[in-house]
Amino acid sequence: MPEGDTVWNTARVLQRALAGARLTGSDLRVPQLSTADLTGWAIRESASRGKHLLLRLAAPDGHDWTLHSHLRMDGAWRAYAPGERWAARPAHLIRVVLRSPGAVAVGYHLHELALVPAAEEDSLVGHLGPDLLGPDWDPDEAVRRLAAHPDETIGEALLDQRNLAGVGNLYKCEVLFLRGTSPWTPVRAVPDLAGTVALAQRLLAANRGRWTQSTTGSLRRGGTTYVYGRRAQPCRRCGTAIRKEDLGERVTYWCPACQPDRR
Ligand SMILES: [Zn+2]
């Protein structure tokens, strides 16, 4: 599940593979960018902002540009050595190929692909709330933005990237379990918003640098979450069957005993 930590890791993979390199070829397989040719462009850096990936480039004429992509549920970037077989995913899912002397970066099933002047980067990510894994993470601002929607459910508010950027469905479910908060609790009734936000940040940060997302401390298959993906299985704390239901546009998992409904 690509959430803030996965995107942070992906940005680091691209940074290691491409930063400082000059592209020897490119292939952008989406209609709106099919005529763009990035050959000769220099890769300055790769960064993440919430769940958005920003590849910053310098064109041969010296102007700075940003190649933006979003992984949503199913996108991925991989870096290959030159000549290595691209085996990660089927070829028809390829949206971007960036070739450099030392590595080839391949983007699969990317969403919201856009190439914009660097000065216009904010048009793509300026709406985002504080980035949980950003160098400028601002927990007070995240709490302020959440609290500005008192009647919204905390389950939906945590997923709204305008409040804070980086939490996806897995971390939403897990944070609320660990805080003993029902996902249907209105924001105004959440006992400690600051504590909730701080825990979300710690969980994401703990998974930086690895691809297995664990909130339990276990990396064992089937043991990595408390409630997410565990419908009808016993709660690890109390043994009650974990439930799964729609909440807003997403499903949510929770333990009805550990997270009593306070609507
Ligand atoms: Zn329980």
Short mmCIF file of C-alpha atoms and ligand atoms in Angstrom, two decimals:
data_model
loop_
_atom_site.label_atom_id
_atom_site.label_comp_id
_atom_site.label_asym_id
_atom_site.label_seq_id
_atom_site.Cartn_x
_atom_site.Cartn_y
_atom_site.Cartn_z
CA MET A 1 0.00 0.00 0.00
CA PRO A 2 1.85 3.13 -1.13
CA GLU A 3 1.62 5.59 1.73
CA GLY A 4 4.00 8.33 2.81
CA ASP A 5 6.74 5.92 3.85
CA THR A 6 6.63 3.98 0.57
CA VAL A 7 6.81 7.19 -1.43
CA TRP A 8 9.67 8.44 0.76
CA ASN A 9 11.54 5.18 0.09
CA THR A 10 10.83 5.44 -3.64
CA ALA A 11 12.18 8.99 -3.73
CA ARG A 12 15.37 7.74 -2.12
CA VAL A 13 15.74 4.93 -4.67
CA LEU A 14 15.45 7.44 -7.51
CA GLN A 15 17.81 9.85 -5.75
CA ARG A 16 20.50 7.15 -5.49
CA ALA A 17 19.99 5.95 -9.06
CA LEU A 18 19.71 9.25 -10.88
CA ALA A 19 20.69 12.33 -8.87
CA GLY A 20 23.47 14.23 -10.57
CA ALA A 21 23.12 12.25 -13.80
CA ARG A 22 22.36 13.60 -17.24
CA LEU A 23 19.67 11.62 -19.05
CA THR A 24 20.75 9.77 -22.18
CA GLY A 25 17.18 8.99 -23.17
CA SER A 26 13.58 9.18 -22.04
CA ASP A 27 10.24 7.66 -22.97
CA LEU A 28 7.07 9.16 -21.53
CA ARG A 29 4.21 6.84 -22.41
CA VAL A 30 1.24 9.04 -21.57
CA PRO A 31 -0.62 11.09 -24.17
CA GLN A 32 -0.04 14.49 -22.59
CA LEU A 33 3.74 13.97 -22.45
CA SER A 34 4.34 11.69 -25.42
CA THR A 35 6.30 14.35 -27.34
CA ALA A 36 8.49 15.40 -24.40
CA ASP A 37 12.14 14.39 -24.77
CA LEU A 38 14.28 14.70 -21.66
CA THR A 39 17.52 13.59 -23.33
CA GLY A 40 20.33 15.82 -22.09
CA TRP A 41 18.38 16.99 -19.06
CA ALA A 42 20.15 16.77 -15.69
CA ILE A 43 18.48 15.18 -12.67
CA ARG A 44 18.96 17.50 -9.73
CA GLU A 45 17.11 15.62 -7.02
CA SER A 46 14.28 13.29 -6.18
CA ALA A 47 11.96 14.21 -3.33
CA SER A 48 8.64 13.19 -1.82
CA ARG A 49 5.86 15.41 -0.56
CA GLY A 50 3.26 13.34 1.25
CA LYS A 51 2.32 10.69 -1.31
CA HIS A 52 3.57 12.75 -4.28
CA LEU A 53 6.91 12.17 -6.01
CA LEU A 54 8.85 15.13 -7.36
CA LEU A 55 11.76 14.58 -9.71
CA ARG A 56 13.52 17.89 -10.17
CA LEU A 57 15.38 18.39 -13.44
CA ALA A 58 17.41 21.06 -15.19
CA ALA A 59 16.77 21.47 -18.90
CA PRO A 60 19.74 22.09 -21.23
CA ASP A 61 18.70 25.76 -21.44
CA GLY A 62 19.16 26.05 -17.66
CA HIS A 63 15.48 26.20 -16.70
CA ASP A 64 14.32 24.05 -13.79
CA TRP A 65 11.41 21.65 -14.18
CA THR A 66 9.60 19.12 -12.01
CA LEU A 67 8.33 15.73 -13.17
CA HIS A 68 5.46 14.89 -10.82
CA SER A 69 3.94 11.46 -10.26
CA HIS A 70 1.56 9.86 -7.80
CA LEU A 71 1.55 6.15 -6.95
CA ARG A 72 -2.03 5.93 -5.61
CA MET A 73 -2.82 2.26 -4.87
CA ASP A 74 -0.82 0.51 -7.56
CA GLY A 75 1.98 2.67 -8.97
CA ALA A 76 5.70 2.02 -8.52
CA TRP A 77 9.11 3.15 -9.68
CA ARG A 78 12.03 0.77 -10.07
CA ALA A 79 15.70 1.44 -10.80
CA TYR A 80 17.58 -1.06 -12.95
CA ALA A 81 21.21 -1.36 -13.93
CA PRO A 82 21.81 -0.68 -17.64
CA GLY A 83 21.18 -3.95 -19.50
CA GLU A 84 19.28 -5.52 -16.59
CA ARG A 85 15.92 -7.06 -17.49
CA TRP A 86 12.93 -5.00 -16.36
CA ALA A 87 11.16 -7.76 -14.52
CA ALA A 88 9.18 -5.97 -11.83
CA ARG A 89 5.87 -5.57 -13.67
CA PRO A 90 4.31 -6.21 -17.11
CA ALA A 91 5.61 -3.89 -19.83
CA HIS A 92 2.16 -2.51 -20.69
CA LEU A 93 2.09 -0.80 -17.28
CA ILE A 94 5.20 1.24 -18.04
CA ARG A 95 4.50 4.98 -18.13
CA VAL A 96 7.98 6.48 -17.89
CA VAL A 97 11.51 5.35 -18.77
CA LEU A 98 14.47 7.55 -17.82
CA ARG A 99 17.89 6.38 -19.00
CA SER A 100 21.16 7.58 -17.53
CA PRO A 101 24.71 6.21 -17.87
CA GLY A 102 24.48 4.41 -14.52
CA ALA A 103 20.83 3.41 -14.18
CA VAL A 104 17.46 3.14 -15.86
CA ALA A 105 14.43 4.29 -13.88
CA VAL A 106 11.11 2.77 -14.91
CA GLY A 107 7.78 4.07 -13.63
CA TYR A 108 4.85 1.63 -13.64
CA HIS A 109 1.18 2.61 -13.56
CA LEU A 110 1.95 6.16 -12.44
CA HIS A 111 -0.86 8.63 -11.94
CA GLU A 112 -1.13 12.40 -12.31
CA LEU A 113 2.02 12.56 -14.43
CA ALA A 114 2.93 16.15 -15.13
CA LEU A 115 6.00 18.09 -16.21
CA VAL A 116 5.86 21.66 -14.93
CA PRO A 117 8.30 24.55 -14.50
CA ALA A 118 9.79 24.25 -10.99
CA ALA A 119 8.26 27.59 -10.07
CA GLU A 120 4.82 26.04 -10.59
CA GLU A 121 5.42 23.01 -8.35
CA ASP A 122 3.00 24.45 -5.81
CA SER A 123 0.17 24.09 -8.32
CA LEU A 124 0.60 20.31 -7.82
CA VAL A 125 1.46 19.98 -4.12
CA GLY A 126 0.74 23.40 -2.60
CA HIS A 127 -2.63 22.23 -1.28
CA LEU A 128 -1.05 19.55 0.91
CA GLY A 129 -0.93 19.80 4.66
CA PRO A 130 2.31 19.32 6.59
CA ASP A 131 4.31 16.33 5.32
CA LEU A 132 4.77 13.75 8.08
CA LEU A 133 8.14 12.73 6.67
CA GLY A 134 9.18 16.14 5.35
CA PRO A 135 12.10 18.15 6.69
CA ASP A 136 9.57 20.84 7.60
CA TRP A 137 7.09 18.57 9.43
CA ASP A 138 4.85 20.80 11.53
CA PRO A 139 2.66 18.83 13.97
CA ASP A 140 0.97 21.95 15.37
CA GLU A 141 -0.18 22.98 11.90
CA ALA A 142 -1.47 19.44 11.24
CA VAL A 143 -3.50 19.54 14.47
CA ARG A 144 -4.80 23.02 13.60
CA ARG A 145 -5.96 21.83 10.16
CA LEU A 146 -7.63 18.70 11.57
CA ALA A 147 -9.39 20.71 14.27
CA ALA A 148 -10.79 23.04 11.62
CA HIS A 149 -13.15 20.20 10.59
CA PRO A 150 -14.73 19.30 13.96
CA ASP A 151 -17.70 17.38 12.55
CA GLU A 152 -15.75 15.23 10.13
CA THR A 153 -14.94 11.67 11.25
CA ILE A 154 -11.34 11.23 12.37
CA GLY A 155 -11.12 8.27 9.95
CA GLU A 156 -11.77 10.55 6.98
CA ALA A 157 -9.87 13.56 8.34
CA LEU A 158 -6.62 11.59 8.69
CA LEU A 159 -6.84 10.54 5.03
CA ASP A 160 -7.46 14.09 3.81
CA GLN A 161 -4.04 15.11 2.52
CA ARG A 162 -4.93 18.79 2.94
CA ASN A 163 -4.86 18.25 6.71
CA LEU A 164 -1.61 16.30 6.86
CA ALA A 165 0.23 14.56 4.04
CA GLY A 166 1.35 10.95 4.06
CA VAL A 167 -1.25 8.91 5.95
CA GLY A 168 -3.02 6.28 3.85
CA ASN A 169 -5.58 3.70 4.80
CA LEU A 170 -3.22 1.26 6.53
CA TYR A 171 -1.75 3.85 8.90
CA LYS A 172 -5.15 5.44 9.47
CA CYS A 173 -6.59 2.13 10.70
CA GLU A 174 -3.53 1.27 12.78
CA VAL A 175 -3.14 4.68 14.45
CA LEU A 176 -6.80 4.72 15.48
CA PHE A 177 -6.54 1.20 16.90
CA LEU A 178 -3.44 2.07 18.91
CA ARG A 179 -5.15 5.22 20.25
CA GLY A 180 -8.34 3.30 21.13
CA THR A 181 -10.34 5.67 18.91
CA SER A 182 -13.26 4.56 16.76
CA PRO A 183 -12.82 5.68 13.13
CA TRP A 184 -16.34 7.21 13.31
CA THR A 185 -15.44 9.58 16.14
CA PRO A 186 -15.96 13.22 15.13
CA VAL A 187 -12.71 15.16 15.19
CA ARG A 188 -14.03 17.37 18.01
CA ALA A 189 -14.49 14.30 20.26
CA VAL A 190 -10.98 12.85 19.74
CA PRO A 191 -9.37 13.10 23.19
CA ASP A 192 -5.84 13.97 22.09
CA LEU A 193 -5.41 15.06 18.49
CA ALA A 194 -1.76 15.98 19.05
CA GLY A 195 -1.04 12.49 20.37
CA THR A 196 -2.81 10.93 17.40
CA VAL A 197 -0.80 13.02 14.95
CA ALA A 198 2.46 12.29 16.76
CA LEU A 199 1.79 8.54 16.67
CA ALA A 200 1.02 8.64 12.93
CA GLN A 201 4.35 10.36 12.35
CA ARG A 202 6.27 7.83 14.47
CA LEU A 203 4.69 4.84 12.68
CA LEU A 204 5.52 6.19 9.21
CA ALA A 205 9.01 7.20 10.25
CA ALA A 206 9.68 3.75 11.70
CA ASN A 207 9.08 2.17 8.29
CA ARG A 208 11.41 4.44 6.33
CA GLY A 209 14.16 2.47 4.65
CA ARG A 210 12.23 -0.82 4.33
CA TRP A 211 9.38 -1.94 2.09
CA THR A 212 7.47 -4.02 4.62
CA GLN A 213 5.05 -1.80 6.49
CA SER A 214 4.78 -2.91 10.10
CA THR A 215 3.01 -1.23 12.99
CA THR A 216 3.39 -4.15 15.39
CA GLY A 217 7.16 -4.45 15.30
CA SER A 218 6.84 -7.84 13.60
CA LEU A 219 7.98 -8.29 10.01
CA ARG A 220 6.48 -11.80 9.88
CA ARG A 221 3.92 -12.34 7.12
CA GLY A 222 0.45 -11.94 8.66
CA GLY A 223 1.90 -10.28 11.74
CA THR A 224 2.61 -6.76 10.56
CA THR A 225 -0.67 -5.01 11.49
CA TYR A 226 -3.13 -4.90 14.39
CA VAL A 227 -6.33 -4.42 12.41
CA TYR A 228 -5.62 -3.50 8.77
CA GLY A 229 -6.41 -6.42 6.45
CA ARG A 230 -7.51 -8.61 9.40
CA ARG A 231 -11.31 -8.75 9.04
CA ALA A 232 -12.89 -11.45 11.26
CA GLN A 233 -9.54 -12.34 12.80
CA PRO A 234 -9.15 -12.01 16.58
CA CYS A 235 -7.93 -8.68 17.95
CA ARG A 236 -4.32 -9.07 19.10
CA ARG A 237 -5.25 -7.36 22.39
CA CYS A 238 -8.72 -8.61 23.35
CA GLY A 239 -9.61 -11.43 20.95
CA THR A 240 -12.75 -9.71 19.57
CA ALA A 241 -13.25 -10.22 15.83
CA ILE A 242 -11.84 -7.33 13.79
CA ARG A 243 -14.49 -5.61 11.69
CA LYS A 244 -14.36 -4.06 8.24
CA GLU A 245 -16.82 -1.52 6.88
CA ASP A 246 -16.98 1.37 4.44
CA LEU A 247 -16.19 4.77 5.88
CA GLY A 248 -16.49 7.57 3.34
CA GLU A 249 -14.80 6.43 0.14
CA ARG A 250 -12.56 3.83 1.81
CA VAL A 251 -12.95 0.71 3.90
CA THR A 252 -11.88 0.79 7.49
CA TYR A 253 -10.82 -1.93 9.89
CA TRP A 254 -11.28 -1.66 13.65
CA CYS A 255 -11.81 -3.58 16.89
CA PRO A 256 -15.26 -2.73 18.29
CA ALA A 257 -14.12 -3.53 21.84
CA CYS A 258 -10.79 -1.66 21.89
CA GLN A 259 -12.20 1.26 19.88
CA PRO A 260 -15.65 1.90 21.38
CA ASP A 261 -18.04 4.06 19.40
CA ARG A 262 -18.34 7.55 20.91
CA ARG A 263 -20.52 9.17 18.28
ZN ZN B 1 -9.61 -5.44 20.70
#
